[in-house]
Short mmCIF file of C-alpha atoms and ligand atoms in Angstrom, two decimals:
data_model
loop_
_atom_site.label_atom_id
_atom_site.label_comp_id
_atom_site.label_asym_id
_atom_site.label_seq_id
_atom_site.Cartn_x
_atom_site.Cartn_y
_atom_site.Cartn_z
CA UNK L 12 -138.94 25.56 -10.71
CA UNK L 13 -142.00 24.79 -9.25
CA UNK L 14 -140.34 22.35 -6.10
CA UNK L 15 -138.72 26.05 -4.91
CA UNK L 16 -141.60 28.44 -5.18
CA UNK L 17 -144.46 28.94 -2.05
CA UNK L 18 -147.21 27.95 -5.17
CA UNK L 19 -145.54 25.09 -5.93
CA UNK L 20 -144.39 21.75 -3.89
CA UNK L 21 -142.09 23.22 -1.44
CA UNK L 22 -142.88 21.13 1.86
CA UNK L 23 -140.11 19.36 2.95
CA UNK L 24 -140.27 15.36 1.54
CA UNK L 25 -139.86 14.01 5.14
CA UNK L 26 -142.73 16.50 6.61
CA UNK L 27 -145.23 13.30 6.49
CA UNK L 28 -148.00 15.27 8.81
CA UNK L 29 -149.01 17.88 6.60
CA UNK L 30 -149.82 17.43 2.99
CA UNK L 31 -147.22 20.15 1.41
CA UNK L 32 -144.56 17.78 2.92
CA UNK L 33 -146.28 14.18 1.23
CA UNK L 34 -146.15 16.09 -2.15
CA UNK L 35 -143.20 16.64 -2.20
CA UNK L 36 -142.45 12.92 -0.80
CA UNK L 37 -144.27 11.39 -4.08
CA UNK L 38 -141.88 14.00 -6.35
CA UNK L 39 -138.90 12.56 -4.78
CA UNK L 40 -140.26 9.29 -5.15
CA UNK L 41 -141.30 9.48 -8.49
CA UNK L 42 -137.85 10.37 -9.56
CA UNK L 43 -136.20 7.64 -7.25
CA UNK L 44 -138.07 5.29 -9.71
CA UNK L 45 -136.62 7.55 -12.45
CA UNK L 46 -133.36 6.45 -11.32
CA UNK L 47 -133.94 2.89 -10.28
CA UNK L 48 -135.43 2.54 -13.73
CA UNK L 49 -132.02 3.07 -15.93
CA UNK L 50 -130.29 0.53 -14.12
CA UNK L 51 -132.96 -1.93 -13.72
CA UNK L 52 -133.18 -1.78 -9.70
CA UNK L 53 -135.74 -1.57 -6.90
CA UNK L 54 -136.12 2.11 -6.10
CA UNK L 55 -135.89 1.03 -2.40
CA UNK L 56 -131.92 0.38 -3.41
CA UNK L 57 -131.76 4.31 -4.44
CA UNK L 58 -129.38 6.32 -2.21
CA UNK L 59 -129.71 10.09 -2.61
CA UNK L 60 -126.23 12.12 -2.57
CA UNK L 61 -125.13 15.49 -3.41
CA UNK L 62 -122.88 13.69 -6.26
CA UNK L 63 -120.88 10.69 -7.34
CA UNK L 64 -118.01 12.40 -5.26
CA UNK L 65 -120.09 11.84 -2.00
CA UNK L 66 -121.57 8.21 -3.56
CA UNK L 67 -118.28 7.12 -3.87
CA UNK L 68 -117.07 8.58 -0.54
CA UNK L 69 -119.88 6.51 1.71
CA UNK L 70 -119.64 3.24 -0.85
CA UNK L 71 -116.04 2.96 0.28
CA UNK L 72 -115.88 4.27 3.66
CA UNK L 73 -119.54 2.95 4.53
CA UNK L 74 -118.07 -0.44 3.49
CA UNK L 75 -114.64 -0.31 5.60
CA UNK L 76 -116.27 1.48 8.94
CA UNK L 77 -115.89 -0.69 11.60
CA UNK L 78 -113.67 -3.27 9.87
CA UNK L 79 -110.09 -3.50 11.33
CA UNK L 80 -107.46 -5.02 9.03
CA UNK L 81 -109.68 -4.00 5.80
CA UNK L 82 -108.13 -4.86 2.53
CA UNK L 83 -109.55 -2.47 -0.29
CA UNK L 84 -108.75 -3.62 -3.86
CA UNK L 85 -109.35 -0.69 -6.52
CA UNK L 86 -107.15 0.49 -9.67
CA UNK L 87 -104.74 3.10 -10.48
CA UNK L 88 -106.74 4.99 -12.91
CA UNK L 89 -109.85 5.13 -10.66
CA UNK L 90 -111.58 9.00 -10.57
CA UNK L 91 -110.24 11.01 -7.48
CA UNK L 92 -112.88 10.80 -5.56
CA UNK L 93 -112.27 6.89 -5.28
CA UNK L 94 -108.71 7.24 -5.39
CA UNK L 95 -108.17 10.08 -2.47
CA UNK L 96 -110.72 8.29 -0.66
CA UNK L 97 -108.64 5.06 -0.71
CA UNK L 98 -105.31 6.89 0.31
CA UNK L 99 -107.09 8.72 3.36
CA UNK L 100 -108.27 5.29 4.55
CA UNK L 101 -104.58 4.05 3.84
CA UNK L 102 -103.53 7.02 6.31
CA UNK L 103 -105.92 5.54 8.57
CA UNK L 104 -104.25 1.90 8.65
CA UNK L 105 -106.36 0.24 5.36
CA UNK L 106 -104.33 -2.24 3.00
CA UNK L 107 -105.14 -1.24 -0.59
CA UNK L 108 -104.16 -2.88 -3.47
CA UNK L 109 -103.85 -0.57 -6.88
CA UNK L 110 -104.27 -2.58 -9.75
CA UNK L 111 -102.43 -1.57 -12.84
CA UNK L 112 -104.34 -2.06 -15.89
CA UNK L 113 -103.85 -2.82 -18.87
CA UNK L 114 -102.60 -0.33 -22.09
CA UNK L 115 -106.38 -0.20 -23.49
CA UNK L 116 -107.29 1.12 -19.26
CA UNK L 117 -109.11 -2.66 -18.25
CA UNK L 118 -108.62 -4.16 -15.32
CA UNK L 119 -109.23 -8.18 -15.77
CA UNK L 120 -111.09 -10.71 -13.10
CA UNK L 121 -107.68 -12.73 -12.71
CA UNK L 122 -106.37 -9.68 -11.81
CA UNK L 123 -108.28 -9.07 -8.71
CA UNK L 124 -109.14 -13.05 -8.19
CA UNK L 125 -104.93 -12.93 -7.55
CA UNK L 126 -104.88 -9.59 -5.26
CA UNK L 127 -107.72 -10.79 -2.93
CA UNK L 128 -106.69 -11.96 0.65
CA UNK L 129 -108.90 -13.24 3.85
CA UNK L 130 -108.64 -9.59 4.71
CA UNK L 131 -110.51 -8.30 1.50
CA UNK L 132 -113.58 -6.55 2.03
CA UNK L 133 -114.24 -4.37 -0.88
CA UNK L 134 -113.16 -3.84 -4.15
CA UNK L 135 -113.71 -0.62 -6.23
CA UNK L 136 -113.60 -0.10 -9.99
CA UNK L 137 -114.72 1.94 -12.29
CA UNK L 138 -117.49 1.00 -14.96
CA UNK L 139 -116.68 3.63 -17.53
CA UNK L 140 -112.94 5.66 -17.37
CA UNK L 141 -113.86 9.50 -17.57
CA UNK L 142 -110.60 9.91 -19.38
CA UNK L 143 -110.34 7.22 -21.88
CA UNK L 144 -113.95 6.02 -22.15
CA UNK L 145 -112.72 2.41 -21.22
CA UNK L 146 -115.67 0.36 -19.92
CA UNK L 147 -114.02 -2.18 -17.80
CA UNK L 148 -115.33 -6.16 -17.66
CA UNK L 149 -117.49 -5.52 -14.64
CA UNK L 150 -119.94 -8.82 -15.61
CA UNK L 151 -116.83 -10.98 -14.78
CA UNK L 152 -115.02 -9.10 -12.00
CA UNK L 153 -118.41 -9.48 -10.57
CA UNK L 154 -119.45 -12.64 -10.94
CA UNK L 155 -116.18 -13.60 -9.22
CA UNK L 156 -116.65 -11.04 -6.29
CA UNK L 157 -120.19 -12.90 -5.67
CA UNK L 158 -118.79 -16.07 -5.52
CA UNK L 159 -115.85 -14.87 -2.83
CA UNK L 160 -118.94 -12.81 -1.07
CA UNK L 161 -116.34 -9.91 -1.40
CA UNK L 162 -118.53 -5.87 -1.56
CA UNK L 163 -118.27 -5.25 -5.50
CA UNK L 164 -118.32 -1.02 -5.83
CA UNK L 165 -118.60 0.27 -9.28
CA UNK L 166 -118.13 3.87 -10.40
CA UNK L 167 -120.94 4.35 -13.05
CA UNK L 168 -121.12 8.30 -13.41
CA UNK L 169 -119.24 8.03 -16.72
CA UNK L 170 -121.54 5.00 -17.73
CA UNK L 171 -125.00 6.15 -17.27
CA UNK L 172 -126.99 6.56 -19.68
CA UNK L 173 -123.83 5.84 -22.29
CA UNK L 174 -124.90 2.28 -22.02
CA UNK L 175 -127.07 -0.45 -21.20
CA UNK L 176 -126.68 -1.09 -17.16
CA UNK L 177 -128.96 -3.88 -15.31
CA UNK L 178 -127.72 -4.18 -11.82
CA UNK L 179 -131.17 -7.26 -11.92
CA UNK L 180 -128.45 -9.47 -14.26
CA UNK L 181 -124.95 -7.99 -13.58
CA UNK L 182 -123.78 -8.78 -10.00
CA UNK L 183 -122.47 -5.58 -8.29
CA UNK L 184 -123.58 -4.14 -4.65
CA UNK L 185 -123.25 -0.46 -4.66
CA UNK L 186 -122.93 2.02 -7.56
CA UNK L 187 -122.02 5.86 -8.00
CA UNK L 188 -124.43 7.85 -10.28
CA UNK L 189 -124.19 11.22 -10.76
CA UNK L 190 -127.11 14.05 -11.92
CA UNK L 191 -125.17 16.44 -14.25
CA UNK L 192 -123.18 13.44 -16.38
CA UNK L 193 -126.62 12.81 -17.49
CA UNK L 194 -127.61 16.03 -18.16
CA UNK L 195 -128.96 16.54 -14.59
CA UNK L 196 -128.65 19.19 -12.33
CA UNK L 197 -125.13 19.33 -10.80
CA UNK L 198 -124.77 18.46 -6.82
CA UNK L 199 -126.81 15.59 -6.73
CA UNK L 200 -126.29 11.86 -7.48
CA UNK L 201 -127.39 8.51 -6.10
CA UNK L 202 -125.91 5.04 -4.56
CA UNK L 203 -127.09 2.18 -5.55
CA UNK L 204 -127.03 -0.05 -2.71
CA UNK L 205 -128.08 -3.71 -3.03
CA UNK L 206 -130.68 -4.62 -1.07
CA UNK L 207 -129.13 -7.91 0.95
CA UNK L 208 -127.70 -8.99 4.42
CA UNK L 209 -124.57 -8.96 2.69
CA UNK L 210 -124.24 -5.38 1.85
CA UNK L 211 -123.27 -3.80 4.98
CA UNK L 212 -123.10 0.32 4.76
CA UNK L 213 -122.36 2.46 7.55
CA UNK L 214 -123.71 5.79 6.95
CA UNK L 215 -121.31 8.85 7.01
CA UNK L 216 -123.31 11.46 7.47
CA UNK L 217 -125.65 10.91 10.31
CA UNK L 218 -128.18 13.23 11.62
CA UNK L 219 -132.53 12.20 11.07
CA UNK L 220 -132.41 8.74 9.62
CA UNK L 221 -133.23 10.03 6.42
CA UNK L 222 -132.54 7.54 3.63
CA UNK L 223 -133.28 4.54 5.69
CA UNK L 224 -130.77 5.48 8.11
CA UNK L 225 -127.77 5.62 5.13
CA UNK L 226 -127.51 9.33 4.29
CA UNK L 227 -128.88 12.21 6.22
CA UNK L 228 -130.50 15.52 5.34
CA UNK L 229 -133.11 17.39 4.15
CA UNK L 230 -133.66 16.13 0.06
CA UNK L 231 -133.15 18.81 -2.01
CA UNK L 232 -136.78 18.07 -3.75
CA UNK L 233 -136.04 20.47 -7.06
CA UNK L 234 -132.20 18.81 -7.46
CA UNK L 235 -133.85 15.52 -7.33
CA UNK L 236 -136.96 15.94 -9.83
CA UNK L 237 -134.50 17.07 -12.76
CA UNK L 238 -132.14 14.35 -12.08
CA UNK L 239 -135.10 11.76 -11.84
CA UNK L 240 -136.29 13.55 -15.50
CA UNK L 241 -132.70 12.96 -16.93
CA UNK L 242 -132.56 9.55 -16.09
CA UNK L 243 -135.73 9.36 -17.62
CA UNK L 244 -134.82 10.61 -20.96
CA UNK L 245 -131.91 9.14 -21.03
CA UNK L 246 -133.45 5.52 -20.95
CA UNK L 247 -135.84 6.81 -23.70
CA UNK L 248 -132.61 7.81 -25.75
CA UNK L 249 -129.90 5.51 -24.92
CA UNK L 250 -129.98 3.05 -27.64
CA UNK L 251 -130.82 6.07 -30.44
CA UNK L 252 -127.88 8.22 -29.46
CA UNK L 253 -125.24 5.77 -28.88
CA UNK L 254 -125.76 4.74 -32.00
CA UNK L 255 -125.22 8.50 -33.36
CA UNK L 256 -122.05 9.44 -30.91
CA UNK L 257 -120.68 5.83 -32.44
CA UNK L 258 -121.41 7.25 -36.55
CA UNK L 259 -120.35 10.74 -35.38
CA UNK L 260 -116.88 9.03 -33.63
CA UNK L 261 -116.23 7.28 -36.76
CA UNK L 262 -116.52 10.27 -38.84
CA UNK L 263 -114.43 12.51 -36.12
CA UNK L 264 -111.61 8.91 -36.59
CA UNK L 265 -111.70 8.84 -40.33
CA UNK L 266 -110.85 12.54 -40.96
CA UNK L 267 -107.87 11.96 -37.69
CA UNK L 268 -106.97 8.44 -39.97
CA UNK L 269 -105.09 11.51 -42.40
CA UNK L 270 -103.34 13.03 -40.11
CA UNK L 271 -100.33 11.30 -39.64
CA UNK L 272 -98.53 10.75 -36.64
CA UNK L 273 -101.77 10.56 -34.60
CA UNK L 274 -102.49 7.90 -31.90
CA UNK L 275 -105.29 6.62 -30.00
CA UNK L 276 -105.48 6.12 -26.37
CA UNK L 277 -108.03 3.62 -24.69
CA UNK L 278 -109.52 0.57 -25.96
CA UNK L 279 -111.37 0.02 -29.42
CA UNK L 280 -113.16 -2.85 -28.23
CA UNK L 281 -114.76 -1.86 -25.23
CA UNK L 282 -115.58 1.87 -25.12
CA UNK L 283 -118.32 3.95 -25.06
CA UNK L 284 -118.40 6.20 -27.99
CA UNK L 285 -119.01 9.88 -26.60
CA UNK L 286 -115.03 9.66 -25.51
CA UNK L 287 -112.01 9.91 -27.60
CA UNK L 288 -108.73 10.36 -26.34
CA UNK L 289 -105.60 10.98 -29.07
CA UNK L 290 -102.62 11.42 -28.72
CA UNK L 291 -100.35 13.75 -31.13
CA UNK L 292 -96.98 12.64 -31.75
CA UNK L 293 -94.41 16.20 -31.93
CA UNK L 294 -97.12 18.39 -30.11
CA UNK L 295 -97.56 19.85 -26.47
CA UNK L 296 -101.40 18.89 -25.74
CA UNK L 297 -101.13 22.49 -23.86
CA UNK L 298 -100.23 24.16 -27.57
CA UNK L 299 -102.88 22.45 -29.04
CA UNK L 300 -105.42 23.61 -26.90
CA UNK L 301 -104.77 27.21 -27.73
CA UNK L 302 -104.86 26.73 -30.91
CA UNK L 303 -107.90 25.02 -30.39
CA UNK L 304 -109.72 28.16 -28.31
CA UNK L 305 -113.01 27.44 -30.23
CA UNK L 306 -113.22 23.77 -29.27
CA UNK L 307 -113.58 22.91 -25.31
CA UNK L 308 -111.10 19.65 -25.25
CA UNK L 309 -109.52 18.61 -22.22
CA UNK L 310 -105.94 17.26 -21.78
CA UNK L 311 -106.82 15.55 -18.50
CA UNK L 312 -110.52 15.26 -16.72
CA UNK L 313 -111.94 18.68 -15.27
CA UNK L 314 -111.05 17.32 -11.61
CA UNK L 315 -106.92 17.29 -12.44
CA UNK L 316 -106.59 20.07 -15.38
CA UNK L 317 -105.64 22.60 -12.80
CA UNK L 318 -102.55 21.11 -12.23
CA UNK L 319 -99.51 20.68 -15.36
CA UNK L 320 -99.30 17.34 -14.08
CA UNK L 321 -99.37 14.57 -16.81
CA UNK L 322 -102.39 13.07 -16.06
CA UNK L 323 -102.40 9.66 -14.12
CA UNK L 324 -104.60 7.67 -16.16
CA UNK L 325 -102.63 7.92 -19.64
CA UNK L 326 -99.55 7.25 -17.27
CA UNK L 327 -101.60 4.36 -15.70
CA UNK L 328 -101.78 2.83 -19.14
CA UNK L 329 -98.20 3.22 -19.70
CA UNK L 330 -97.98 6.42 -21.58
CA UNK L 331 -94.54 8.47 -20.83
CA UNK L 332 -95.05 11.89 -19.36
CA UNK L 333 -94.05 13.04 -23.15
CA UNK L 334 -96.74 10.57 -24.40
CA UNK L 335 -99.52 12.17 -21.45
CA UNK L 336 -99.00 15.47 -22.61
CA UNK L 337 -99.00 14.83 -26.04
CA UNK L 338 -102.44 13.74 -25.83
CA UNK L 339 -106.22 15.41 -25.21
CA UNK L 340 -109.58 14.12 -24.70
CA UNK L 341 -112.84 14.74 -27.24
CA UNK L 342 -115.96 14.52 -25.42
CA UNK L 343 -118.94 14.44 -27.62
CA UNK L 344 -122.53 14.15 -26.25
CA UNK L 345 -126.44 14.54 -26.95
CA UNK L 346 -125.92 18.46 -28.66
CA UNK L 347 -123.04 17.67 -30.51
CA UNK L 348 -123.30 17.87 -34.33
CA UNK L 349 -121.89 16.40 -37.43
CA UNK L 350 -120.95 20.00 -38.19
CA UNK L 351 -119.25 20.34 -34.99
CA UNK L 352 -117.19 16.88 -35.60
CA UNK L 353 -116.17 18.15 -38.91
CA UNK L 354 -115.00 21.91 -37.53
CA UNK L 355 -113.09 19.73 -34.73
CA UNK L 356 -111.54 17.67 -37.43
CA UNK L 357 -110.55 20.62 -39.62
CA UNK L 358 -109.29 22.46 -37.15
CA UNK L 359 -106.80 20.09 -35.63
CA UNK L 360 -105.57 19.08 -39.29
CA UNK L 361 -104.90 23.02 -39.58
CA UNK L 362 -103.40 23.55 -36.05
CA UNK L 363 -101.30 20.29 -35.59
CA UNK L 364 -98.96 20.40 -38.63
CA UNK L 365 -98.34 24.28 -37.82
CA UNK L 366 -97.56 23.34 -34.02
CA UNK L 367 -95.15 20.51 -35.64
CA UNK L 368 -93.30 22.95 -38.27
CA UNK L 369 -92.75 25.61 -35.49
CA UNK L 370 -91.34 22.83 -33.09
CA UNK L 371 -89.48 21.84 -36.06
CA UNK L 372 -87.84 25.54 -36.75
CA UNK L 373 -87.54 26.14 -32.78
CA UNK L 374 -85.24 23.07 -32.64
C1 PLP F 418 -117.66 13.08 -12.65
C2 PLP F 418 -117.25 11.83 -12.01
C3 PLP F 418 -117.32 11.68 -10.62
C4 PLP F 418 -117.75 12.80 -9.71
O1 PLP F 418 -119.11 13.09 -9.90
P1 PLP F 418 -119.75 14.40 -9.24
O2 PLP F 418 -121.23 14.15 -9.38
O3 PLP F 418 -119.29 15.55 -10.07
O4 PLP F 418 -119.31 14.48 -7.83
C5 PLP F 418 -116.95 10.47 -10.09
N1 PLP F 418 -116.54 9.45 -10.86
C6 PLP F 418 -116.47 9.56 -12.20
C7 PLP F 418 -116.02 8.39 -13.01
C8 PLP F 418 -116.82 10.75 -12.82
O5 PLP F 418 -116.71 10.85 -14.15
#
């Protein structure tokens, strides 16, 4: 509160002749280093943005400006914001490969070793899937991306703060983070952008040369302290609660082990554990979720459920559109309670043997 009130720090961070404005500066800094410090960069490699959306709107298009010819390697099940940016720069004469992954959601290095060409100039994936919880073999991909000198962009907003990230020891260029998947504020993120003459980022939106010339605008100081503080707490926290989302998955998964006819969607290897997406075998996900008013599930990511669509990433993985909308995704996070995982449970072993007899007498 105190960055928007007159008795506060309210100067503008890039007002360096009066000393309102140079408070404010060291607030902004202060939570750049936040930031920087959950991934383990320099906080001169901090990129403020109103969001992941925008991060991963200049990664990719600040990568490709200028380039004629670009090649653009990035998956099917990619968040929008990576994916409709790809297709508008596909409008605008890009190549861009769209890797199919695997049925657990990966995407493997020999994979995208096989899809680059001369022409390749970036390649985008995602660190964490939003929908499935998937964390994807970035180490590899990007060890191989380092050695080709190819731009490595990684989506992280569904993987900070889930788990351990160290941009010092896992070779990537430019990464999306956003404020309010970590508990933040919403409208404000970062990119991560690799301080080297290799990384080349045109800035898209220009105006005072804020951001060492890569993102324009007045920082909004108050957006940018609370996200700074969440990153901060979420370093303290990280190793503590992922191991209590991965006792309170397993106790959500043994109570779904006794419901029959139950499936699970993603990878068991390779997940984070605040993400669980089932699917129900005999049930409309749609159903389900009204008989589920109490719980907030999600048959698709917040971005696609206002469409009926199937969503793309369970039909990415190979799901049918039966299969997609047979299934819904369980979020749990830093509030969420054993009590809570045990209502979930209970509920769905009450609600999804009723939907099934009443499909059952219906047909
Ligand atoms: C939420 C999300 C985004 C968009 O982040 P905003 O900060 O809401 O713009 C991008 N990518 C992934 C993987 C996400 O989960």
């Amino acid at each position: 509160m105190k960055h928007l009130t007159i008795g506060g720090v309210f100067g503008n961070p890039a007002s360096r002749s009066h000393g309102f404005g140079w408070q404010a500066e060291a607030a902004v800094e202060a939570a750049r280093r936040q930031v920087a410090g959950l991934i383990n960069s320099d906080s001169r490699e901090i990129v403020w943005t109103s969001g992941a959306t925008e991060s991963d709107n200049l990664a990719i298009k600040g990568v490709v400006a200028g380039r004629a010819n670009s090649h653009i390697i990035t998956s099917a099940i990619e968040h929008k914001a990576v994916i409709d940016t790809c297709v508008w720069l596909e409008s605008q004469g890009c190549r861009v490969t769209w890797l199919k992954p695997d049925p657990t959601g990966r995407i493997s290095a020999r994979q995208v070793a096989e899809a680059l060409t001369a022409d390749t100039v970036l390649v985008s994936l995602m660190l964490v899937n939003n929908e499935l919880g998937t964390i994807n073999d970035i180490p590899a991909i990007g060890a191989l991306l380092r050695e080709k000198g190819v731009t490595f962009h990684v989506d992280a907003a569904q993987a900070a703060g889930k788990m351990p990230i160290d941009v010092s020891t896992t070779p990537m260029d430019l990464m999306s983070l956003s404020g309010h998947k970590v508990y933040g504020p919403k409208g404000v993120g970062a990119l991560y952008v690799r301080r080297s003459p290799e990384v080349r980022l045109e800035a898209q939106i220009h105006g005072g040369g804020h951001e060492r010339g890569m993102r324009s605008g007045t920082l909004p100081t108050h957006q940018l302290v609370g996200m700074g503080q969440a990153f901060e707490l979420a370093k303290l926290q990280l190793k503590e609660e992922h191991e209590r989302l991965e006792t309170l998955r397993d106790r959500f998964m043994t109570q779904m082990d006794s419901l029959p006819g139950v499936a699970f969607n993603g990878s068991r290897e390779h997940r984070v554990p605040g993400i669980i997406n089932l699917r129900f075998d005999g049930v409309e996900a749609e159903s389900l979720m009204l008989g589920l008013r109490e719980l907030a599930v999600s048959s698709g990511s917040a971005c696609a459920s206002a469409t009926l669509d199937p969503s793309y990433v369970l039909k990415g993985i190979g799901l049918s559109d039966v299969g997609a909308h047979s299934s819904l995704r369980f979020s749990m996070g830093r509030f969420s309670t054993e009590e809570e995982v045990d209502f979930a449970a209970q509920q769905l072993m009450d609600v999804v043997p009723r939907l099934r007899a009443v499909r059952r007498t219906v047909a």
